[in-house]
Coordinates of C-alpha atoms in Angstrom, one line a residue:
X1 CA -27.9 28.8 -31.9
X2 CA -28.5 33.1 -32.3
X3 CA -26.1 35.0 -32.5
X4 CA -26.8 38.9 -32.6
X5 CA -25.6 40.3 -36.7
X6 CA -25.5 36.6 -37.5
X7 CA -22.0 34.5 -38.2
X8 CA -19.0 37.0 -38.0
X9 CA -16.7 34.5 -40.2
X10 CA -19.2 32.8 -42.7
X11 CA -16.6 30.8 -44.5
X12 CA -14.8 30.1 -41.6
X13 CA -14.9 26.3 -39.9
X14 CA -15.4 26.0 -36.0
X15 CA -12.6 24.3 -34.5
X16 CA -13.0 24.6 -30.5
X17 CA -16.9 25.7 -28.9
X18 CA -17.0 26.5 -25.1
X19 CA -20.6 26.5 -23.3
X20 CA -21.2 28.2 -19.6
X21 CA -24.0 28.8 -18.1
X22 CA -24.1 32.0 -15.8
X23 CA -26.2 34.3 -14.5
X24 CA -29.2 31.6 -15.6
X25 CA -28.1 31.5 -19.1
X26 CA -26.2 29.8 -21.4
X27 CA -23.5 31.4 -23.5
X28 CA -21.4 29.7 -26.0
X29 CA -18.1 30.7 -27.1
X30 CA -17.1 29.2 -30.7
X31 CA -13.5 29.7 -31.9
X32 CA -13.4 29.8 -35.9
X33 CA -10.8 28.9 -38.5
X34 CA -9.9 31.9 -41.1
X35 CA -7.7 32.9 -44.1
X36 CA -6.1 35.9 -43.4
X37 CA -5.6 38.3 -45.8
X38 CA -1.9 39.2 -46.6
X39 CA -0.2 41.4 -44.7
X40 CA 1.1 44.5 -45.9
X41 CA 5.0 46.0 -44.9
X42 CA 5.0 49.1 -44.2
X43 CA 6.8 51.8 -45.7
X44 CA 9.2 53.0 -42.8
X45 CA 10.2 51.0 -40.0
X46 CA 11.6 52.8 -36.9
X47 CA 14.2 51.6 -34.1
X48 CA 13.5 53.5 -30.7
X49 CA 16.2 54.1 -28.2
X50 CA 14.7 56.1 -24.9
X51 CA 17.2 57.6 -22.7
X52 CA 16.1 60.0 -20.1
X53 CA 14.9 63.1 -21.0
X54 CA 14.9 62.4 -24.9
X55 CA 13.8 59.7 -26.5
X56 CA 15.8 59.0 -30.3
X57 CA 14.5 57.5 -33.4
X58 CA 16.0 56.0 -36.3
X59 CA 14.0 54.8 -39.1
X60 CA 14.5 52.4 -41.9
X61 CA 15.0 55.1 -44.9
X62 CA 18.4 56.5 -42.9
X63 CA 16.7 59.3 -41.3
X64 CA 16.9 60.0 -37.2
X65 CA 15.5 62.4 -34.8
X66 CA 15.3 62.8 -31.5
X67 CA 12.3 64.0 -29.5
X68 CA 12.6 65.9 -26.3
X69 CA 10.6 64.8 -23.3
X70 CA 8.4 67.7 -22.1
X71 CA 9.7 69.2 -18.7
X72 CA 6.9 67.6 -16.0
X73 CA 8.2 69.5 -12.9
X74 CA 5.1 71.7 -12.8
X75 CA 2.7 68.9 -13.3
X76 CA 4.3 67.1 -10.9
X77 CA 4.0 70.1 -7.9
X78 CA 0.5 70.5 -9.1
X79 CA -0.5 67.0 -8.5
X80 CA 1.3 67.1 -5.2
X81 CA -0.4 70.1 -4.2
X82 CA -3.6 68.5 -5.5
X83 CA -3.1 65.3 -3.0
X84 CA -2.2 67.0 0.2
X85 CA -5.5 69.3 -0.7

């Protein structure tokens, strides 16, 4: 079997290998089995709360904000305009 830049997951072990044959070729699909490296928690972790018109955030360090939504009304006339055109 090729496979274009070679074996993505050398030290991996194939569990599950699907063949098709389309368009006058055959492909094969080969699922692998990897250690992942830890994960690594992030610093911050935020809560989101969007109401209409504003959208609030409160992260995991005790500090908030909230964040305006951008008024859309002459976006939204343009685009009309630009349909009926």
């Amino acid at each position: 079997m090729r496979r274009h830049n070679g074996n993505p997951y050398p030290e991996g072990r194939p569990v599950k290998a699907a063949v098709v044959h389309g368009c006058g070729k055959w492909y094969a699909a080969v699922c692998y089995k990897v250690e992942l490296p830890p994960r690594v928690e992030p610093e911050r972790v935020a809560a989101m709360d969007r109401n209409c018109g504003q959208v609030a955030a409160v992260y995991s360090d005790g500090t908030s904000e909230i964040h305006r939504q951008p008024d859309t009304t002459l976006l939204q006339i343009k685009l009309k305009r630009g349909q009926r055109k």
